[in-house]
Amino acid sequence: MAKHYGMVIQVAKCIGCQACTVACKFQNNVPERQYRTQTPAFGPTGTYPNVTMYFSKEACQMCQNAPCVDVCPTKASHYDENGLVMIDAEKCVGCKYCLTACPYDARFINSETGAADKCTFCFDERVARGLKPACVTTCVGGALSFGDVSDPESDAAKILAHSKYEFRKAELGTHPSLYYIYDGVVR
């Protein structure tokens, strides 16, 4: 059976420390002032003294029906053998079609390479070697889990089996591979 890699974000556990963002930058040599992942704050909501806010990781959603792949004129944006959305920097001409097509604003033009860039789940650097993505290993709140969601023994599948989850912009039909769990979060 084919693998379907996914990431689970348990939003209530995220403390907004940005450790995932820093780990990603170092693991992937992301240029200054550019990011493959970020964890913005949402809120505050409510009225004093009952004010709440939360943080939620934003990155490439690894869509199974990715608009960025459909619009790429050089096929630099493509699905790899694992079904992950990847970019071949050698084929990318920097036309920005994929940036415009991505409904999640998860792509950017790398200031050093001139090619489109985004989260890769650290696949080549870590996952292919049996390790978890850098962001997952450094998450101090335990908000991030990763694995083959079709394998009931993976960390991600175990959490999804007993949780209600959502997808960002599910109505677009992109079929993302990032699963958001909002249990305990006031939105």
PDB file of C-alpha atoms in Angstrom:
ATOM      1  CA  MET A   1       0.000   0.000   0.000  1.00  0.00           C
ATOM      2  CA  ALA A   2       1.285   3.473  -0.881  1.00  0.00           C
ATOM      3  CA  LYS A   3       2.295   5.793   1.916  1.00  0.00           C
ATOM      4  CA  HIS A   4       0.464   9.029   2.590  1.00  0.00           C
ATOM      5  CA  TYR A   5       2.673  11.265   4.674  1.00  0.00           C
ATOM      6  CA  GLY A   6       0.862  13.790   6.808  1.00  0.00           C
ATOM      7  CA  MET A   7       1.442  16.195   9.643  1.00  0.00           C
ATOM      8  CA  VAL A   8      -0.892  16.685  12.581  1.00  0.00           C
ATOM      9  CA  ILE A   9      -1.014  20.060  14.312  1.00  0.00           C
ATOM     10  CA  GLN A  10      -2.626  19.983  17.762  1.00  0.00           C
ATOM     11  CA  VAL A  11      -3.268  23.710  17.954  1.00  0.00           C
ATOM     12  CA  ALA A  12      -3.997  23.828  21.707  1.00  0.00           C
ATOM     13  CA  LYS A  13      -0.494  22.491  22.421  1.00  0.00           C
ATOM     14  CA  CYS A  14       1.307  25.143  20.343  1.00  0.00           C
ATOM     15  CA  ILE A  15       2.857  27.869  22.498  1.00  0.00           C
ATOM     16  CA  GLY A  16       4.034  30.037  19.594  1.00  0.00           C
ATOM     17  CA  CYS A  17       7.716  29.658  20.459  1.00  0.00           C
ATOM     18  CA  GLN A  18       8.768  29.514  16.775  1.00  0.00           C
ATOM     19  CA  ALA A  19      11.168  26.615  17.427  1.00  0.00           C
ATOM     20  CA  CYS A  20       9.709  24.878  14.360  1.00  0.00           C
ATOM     21  CA  THR A  21      10.443  27.928  12.216  1.00  0.00           C
ATOM     22  CA  VAL A  22      14.038  28.150  13.459  1.00  0.00           C
ATOM     23  CA  ALA A  23      14.661  24.405  13.074  1.00  0.00           C
ATOM     24  CA  CYS A  24      13.339  24.536   9.506  1.00  0.00           C
ATOM     25  CA  LYS A  25      15.547  27.490   8.589  1.00  0.00           C
ATOM     26  CA  PHE A  26      18.673  25.750   9.874  1.00  0.00           C
ATOM     27  CA  GLN A  27      17.837  22.302   8.479  1.00  0.00           C
ATOM     28  CA  ASN A  28      17.036  23.640   5.015  1.00  0.00           C
ATOM     29  CA  ASN A  29      19.362  26.663   4.740  1.00  0.00           C
ATOM     30  CA  VAL A  30      16.418  29.006   4.198  1.00  0.00           C
ATOM     31  CA  PRO A  31      17.632  32.562   3.457  1.00  0.00           C
ATOM     32  CA  GLU A  32      17.208  35.375   5.968  1.00  0.00           C
ATOM     33  CA  ARG A  33      13.740  36.957   6.066  1.00  0.00           C
ATOM     34  CA  GLN A  34      12.240  33.976   4.199  1.00  0.00           C
ATOM     35  CA  TYR A  35      10.367  31.046   5.733  1.00  0.00           C
ATOM     36  CA  ARG A  36       9.128  27.606   4.756  1.00  0.00           C
ATOM     37  CA  THR A  37       6.972  27.494   7.883  1.00  0.00           C
ATOM     38  CA  GLN A  38       5.691  30.036  10.365  1.00  0.00           C
ATOM     39  CA  THR A  39       3.494  30.010  13.433  1.00  0.00           C
ATOM     40  CA  PRO A  40       1.413  33.181  13.544  1.00  0.00           C
ATOM     41  CA  ALA A  41      -0.786  34.223  16.454  1.00  0.00           C
ATOM     42  CA  PHE A  42      -4.554  34.332  15.995  1.00  0.00           C
ATOM     43  CA  GLY A  43      -6.430  36.727  18.233  1.00  0.00           C
ATOM     44  CA  PRO A  44      -6.717  38.038  20.774  1.00  0.00           C
ATOM     45  CA  THR A  45     -10.456  37.480  20.952  1.00  0.00           C
ATOM     46  CA  GLY A  46     -12.910  38.191  23.721  1.00  0.00           C
ATOM     47  CA  THR A  47     -13.075  41.052  26.166  1.00  0.00           C
ATOM     48  CA  TYR A  48     -10.867  41.704  29.141  1.00  0.00           C
ATOM     49  CA  PRO A  49     -10.313  39.803  31.366  1.00  0.00           C
ATOM     50  CA  ASN A  50     -11.573  36.872  29.253  1.00  0.00           C
ATOM     51  CA  VAL A  51      -9.159  37.186  26.358  1.00  0.00           C
ATOM     52  CA  THR A  52      -7.756  34.243  24.396  1.00  0.00           C
ATOM     53  CA  MET A  53      -5.401  33.684  21.503  1.00  0.00           C
ATOM     54  CA  TYR A  54      -3.817  30.706  19.822  1.00  0.00           C
ATOM     55  CA  PHE A  55      -0.964  29.845  17.476  1.00  0.00           C
ATOM     56  CA  SER A  56      -1.064  27.566  14.453  1.00  0.00           C
ATOM     57  CA  LYS A  57       1.666  26.301  12.155  1.00  0.00           C
ATOM     58  CA  GLU A  58       1.399  27.392   8.534  1.00  0.00           C
ATOM     59  CA  ALA A  59       3.353  25.683   5.763  1.00  0.00           C
ATOM     60  CA  CYS A  60       2.859  23.852   2.486  1.00  0.00           C
ATOM     61  CA  GLN A  61      -0.239  21.718   2.918  1.00  0.00           C
ATOM     62  CA  MET A  62       1.151  18.925   0.692  1.00  0.00           C
ATOM     63  CA  CYS A  63      -2.113  18.850  -1.252  1.00  0.00           C
ATOM     64  CA  GLN A  64      -3.152  15.688  -3.041  1.00  0.00           C
ATOM     65  CA  ASN A  65      -4.825  17.915  -5.655  1.00  0.00           C
ATOM     66  CA  ALA A  66      -2.278  20.729  -5.765  1.00  0.00           C
ATOM     67  CA  PRO A  67      -3.031  23.807  -7.901  1.00  0.00           C
ATOM     68  CA  CYS A  68       0.682  24.702  -7.861  1.00  0.00           C
ATOM     69  CA  VAL A  69       1.514  21.478  -9.705  1.00  0.00           C
ATOM     70  CA  ASP A  70      -1.227  22.033 -12.282  1.00  0.00           C
ATOM     71  CA  VAL A  71       0.014  25.501 -13.318  1.00  0.00           C
ATOM     72  CA  CYS A  72       3.768  24.868 -13.454  1.00  0.00           C
ATOM     73  CA  PRO A  73       4.861  25.301 -17.096  1.00  0.00           C
ATOM     74  CA  THR A  74       8.194  23.471 -16.646  1.00  0.00           C
ATOM     75  CA  LYS A  75       6.924  20.684 -14.347  1.00  0.00           C
ATOM     76  CA  ALA A  76       9.353  21.888 -11.664  1.00  0.00           C
ATOM     77  CA  SER A  77       6.449  21.641  -9.237  1.00  0.00           C
ATOM     78  CA  HIS A  78       5.519  17.981  -9.206  1.00  0.00           C
ATOM     79  CA  TYR A  79       4.459  15.012  -7.093  1.00  0.00           C
ATOM     80  CA  ASP A  80       7.329  12.763  -6.102  1.00  0.00           C
ATOM     81  CA  GLU A  81       7.088   8.973  -5.865  1.00  0.00           C
ATOM     82  CA  ASN A  82       5.640   9.372  -2.355  1.00  0.00           C
ATOM     83  CA  GLY A  83       2.861  11.705  -3.488  1.00  0.00           C
ATOM     84  CA  LEU A  84       4.515  14.733  -1.884  1.00  0.00           C
ATOM     85  CA  VAL A  85       4.474  18.078  -3.667  1.00  0.00           C
ATOM     86  CA  MET A  86       8.084  18.978  -4.470  1.00  0.00           C
ATOM     87  CA  ILE A  87       9.998  21.535  -6.506  1.00  0.00           C
ATOM     88  CA  ASP A  88      12.900  20.755  -8.817  1.00  0.00           C
ATOM     89  CA  ALA A  89      14.914  23.964  -8.464  1.00  0.00           C
ATOM     90  CA  GLU A  90      16.894  23.116 -11.612  1.00  0.00           C
ATOM     91  CA  LYS A  91      13.704  23.184 -13.713  1.00  0.00           C
ATOM     92  CA  CYS A  92      12.123  26.209 -12.012  1.00  0.00           C
ATOM     93  CA  VAL A  93      12.271  29.445 -14.028  1.00  0.00           C
ATOM     94  CA  GLY A  94      10.878  31.612 -11.225  1.00  0.00           C
ATOM     95  CA  CYS A  95       7.703  32.548 -13.112  1.00  0.00           C
ATOM     96  CA  LYS A  96       5.696  32.652  -9.840  1.00  0.00           C
ATOM     97  CA  TYR A  97       2.657  30.880 -11.309  1.00  0.00           C
ATOM     98  CA  CYS A  98       2.802  28.390  -8.448  1.00  0.00           C
ATOM     99  CA  LEU A  99       2.959  31.188  -5.872  1.00  0.00           C
ATOM    100  CA  THR A 100      -0.205  32.678  -7.317  1.00  0.00           C
ATOM    101  CA  ALA A 101      -1.954  29.303  -7.544  1.00  0.00           C
ATOM    102  CA  CYS A 102      -1.223  28.255  -3.954  1.00  0.00           C
ATOM    103  CA  PRO A 103      -4.278  29.163  -1.856  1.00  0.00           C
ATOM    104  CA  TYR A 104      -2.213  28.813   1.341  1.00  0.00           C
ATOM    105  CA  ASP A 105       0.504  31.379   0.553  1.00  0.00           C
ATOM    106  CA  ALA A 106       3.016  28.644   1.346  1.00  0.00           C
ATOM    107  CA  ARG A 107       5.543  29.350  -1.415  1.00  0.00           C
ATOM    108  CA  PHE A 108       8.160  31.998  -2.048  1.00  0.00           C
ATOM    109  CA  ILE A 109      10.972  32.690  -4.488  1.00  0.00           C
ATOM    110  CA  ASN A 110      14.210  31.781  -2.768  1.00  0.00           C
ATOM    111  CA  SER A 111      16.371  34.902  -2.806  1.00  0.00           C
ATOM    112  CA  GLU A 112      19.536  32.836  -3.264  1.00  0.00           C
ATOM    113  CA  THR A 113      18.440  30.308  -5.891  1.00  0.00           C
ATOM    114  CA  GLY A 114      15.766  32.298  -7.767  1.00  0.00           C
ATOM    115  CA  ALA A 115      13.565  29.185  -7.677  1.00  0.00           C
ATOM    116  CA  ALA A 116      10.256  28.600  -5.936  1.00  0.00           C
ATOM    117  CA  ASP A 117      10.698  27.168  -2.451  1.00  0.00           C
ATOM    118  CA  LYS A 118       8.476  25.675   0.267  1.00  0.00           C
ATOM    119  CA  CYS A 119       8.237  23.037   2.980  1.00  0.00           C
ATOM    120  CA  THR A 120       9.271  19.540   1.884  1.00  0.00           C
ATOM    121  CA  PHE A 121       8.547  17.721   5.171  1.00  0.00           C
ATOM    122  CA  CYS A 122      12.393  17.533   5.263  1.00  0.00           C
ATOM    123  CA  PHE A 123      11.896  14.447   3.123  1.00  0.00           C
ATOM    124  CA  ASP A 124      15.296  14.025   1.480  1.00  0.00           C
ATOM    125  CA  GLU A 125      17.269  15.323   4.450  1.00  0.00           C
ATOM    126  CA  ARG A 126      15.457  13.455   7.221  1.00  0.00           C
ATOM    127  CA  VAL A 127      12.320  11.407   6.484  1.00  0.00           C
ATOM    128  CA  ALA A 128      13.969   9.249   3.800  1.00  0.00           C
ATOM    129  CA  ARG A 129      16.568   8.357   6.464  1.00  0.00           C
ATOM    130  CA  GLY A 130      13.916   7.314   8.990  1.00  0.00           C
ATOM    131  CA  LEU A 131      13.896  10.594  10.929  1.00  0.00           C
ATOM    132  CA  LYS A 132      11.036  12.992  11.590  1.00  0.00           C
ATOM    133  CA  PRO A 133      10.956  16.485  10.034  1.00  0.00           C
ATOM    134  CA  ALA A 134      13.063  19.048  11.907  1.00  0.00           C
ATOM    135  CA  CYS A 135      10.002  21.015  13.013  1.00  0.00           C
ATOM    136  CA  VAL A 136       8.440  17.930  14.624  1.00  0.00           C
ATOM    137  CA  THR A 137      11.585  16.949  16.549  1.00  0.00           C
ATOM    138  CA  THR A 138      12.027  20.438  17.963  1.00  0.00           C
ATOM    139  CA  CYS A 139       8.412  21.171  18.941  1.00  0.00           C
ATOM    140  CA  VAL A 140       8.656  21.838  22.688  1.00  0.00           C
ATOM    141  CA  GLY A 141       4.882  21.733  23.208  1.00  0.00           C
ATOM    142  CA  GLY A 142       4.411  18.413  21.419  1.00  0.00           C
ATOM    143  CA  ALA A 143       1.964  20.071  19.015  1.00  0.00           C
ATOM    144  CA  LEU A 144       3.376  18.436  15.868  1.00  0.00           C
ATOM    145  CA  SER A 145       3.198  14.791  14.828  1.00  0.00           C
ATOM    146  CA  PHE A 146       4.216  13.224  11.538  1.00  0.00           C
ATOM    147  CA  GLY A 147       3.931   9.940   9.733  1.00  0.00           C
ATOM    148  CA  ASP A 148       2.188   7.781   7.193  1.00  0.00           C
ATOM    149  CA  VAL A 149      -1.468   8.487   7.969  1.00  0.00           C
ATOM    150  CA  SER A 150      -2.466   5.248   6.204  1.00  0.00           C
ATOM    151  CA  ASP A 151      -0.349   3.248   8.686  1.00  0.00           C
ATOM    152  CA  PRO A 152      -2.335   2.814  11.925  1.00  0.00           C
ATOM    153  CA  GLU A 153       0.943   2.441  13.852  1.00  0.00           C
ATOM    154  CA  SER A 154       2.346   5.864  12.853  1.00  0.00           C
ATOM    155  CA  ASP A 155       2.321   8.722  15.358  1.00  0.00           C
ATOM    156  CA  ALA A 156       0.094  10.818  13.117  1.00  0.00           C
ATOM    157  CA  ALA A 157      -2.445   8.044  12.426  1.00  0.00           C
ATOM    158  CA  LYS A 158      -2.730   7.212  16.129  1.00  0.00           C
ATOM    159  CA  ILE A 159      -3.701  10.793  16.945  1.00  0.00           C
ATOM    160  CA  LEU A 160      -6.077  11.116  14.000  1.00  0.00           C
ATOM    161  CA  ALA A 161      -7.849   7.870  14.955  1.00  0.00           C
ATOM    162  CA  HIS A 162      -9.326   9.458  18.063  1.00  0.00           C
ATOM    163  CA  SER A 163      -9.492  13.139  17.141  1.00  0.00           C
ATOM    164  CA  LYS A 164     -11.747  15.468  15.238  1.00  0.00           C
ATOM    165  CA  TYR A 165      -9.581  17.283  12.697  1.00  0.00           C
ATOM    166  CA  GLU A 166      -9.994  19.946  10.061  1.00  0.00           C
ATOM    167  CA  PHE A 167      -8.209  20.994   6.894  1.00  0.00           C
ATOM    168  CA  ARG A 168      -7.412  24.586   6.013  1.00  0.00           C
ATOM    169  CA  LYS A 169      -9.666  25.758   3.184  1.00  0.00           C
ATOM    170  CA  ALA A 170     -11.144  22.279   2.736  1.00  0.00           C
ATOM    171  CA  GLU A 171     -13.836  23.721   0.488  1.00  0.00           C
ATOM    172  CA  LEU A 172     -11.235  24.213  -2.266  1.00  0.00           C
ATOM    173  CA  GLY A 173     -10.862  20.473  -2.829  1.00  0.00           C
ATOM    174  CA  THR A 174      -7.062  20.476  -2.644  1.00  0.00           C
ATOM    175  CA  HIS A 175      -7.049  17.545  -0.180  1.00  0.00           C
ATOM    176  CA  PRO A 176      -4.263  18.771   2.123  1.00  0.00           C
ATOM    177  CA  SER A 177      -2.021  16.512   4.190  1.00  0.00           C
ATOM    178  CA  LEU A 178      -1.821  18.817   7.214  1.00  0.00           C
ATOM    179  CA  TYR A 179      -4.454  17.936   9.786  1.00  0.00           C
ATOM    180  CA  TYR A 180      -5.465  20.618  12.313  1.00  0.00           C
ATOM    181  CA  ILE A 181      -6.948  19.619  15.665  1.00  0.00           C
ATOM    182  CA  TYR A 182      -8.592  22.520  17.504  1.00  0.00           C
ATOM    183  CA  ASP A 183      -9.745  20.676  20.659  1.00  0.00           C
ATOM    184  CA  GLY A 184      -9.715  23.148  23.547  1.00  0.00           C
ATOM    185  CA  VAL A 185      -9.075  26.189  21.345  1.00  0.00           C
ATOM    186  CA  VAL A 186     -11.458  29.139  21.442  1.00  0.00           C
ATOM    187  CA  ARG A 187     -11.706  30.592  17.946  1.00  0.00           C
TER     188      ARG A 187
END
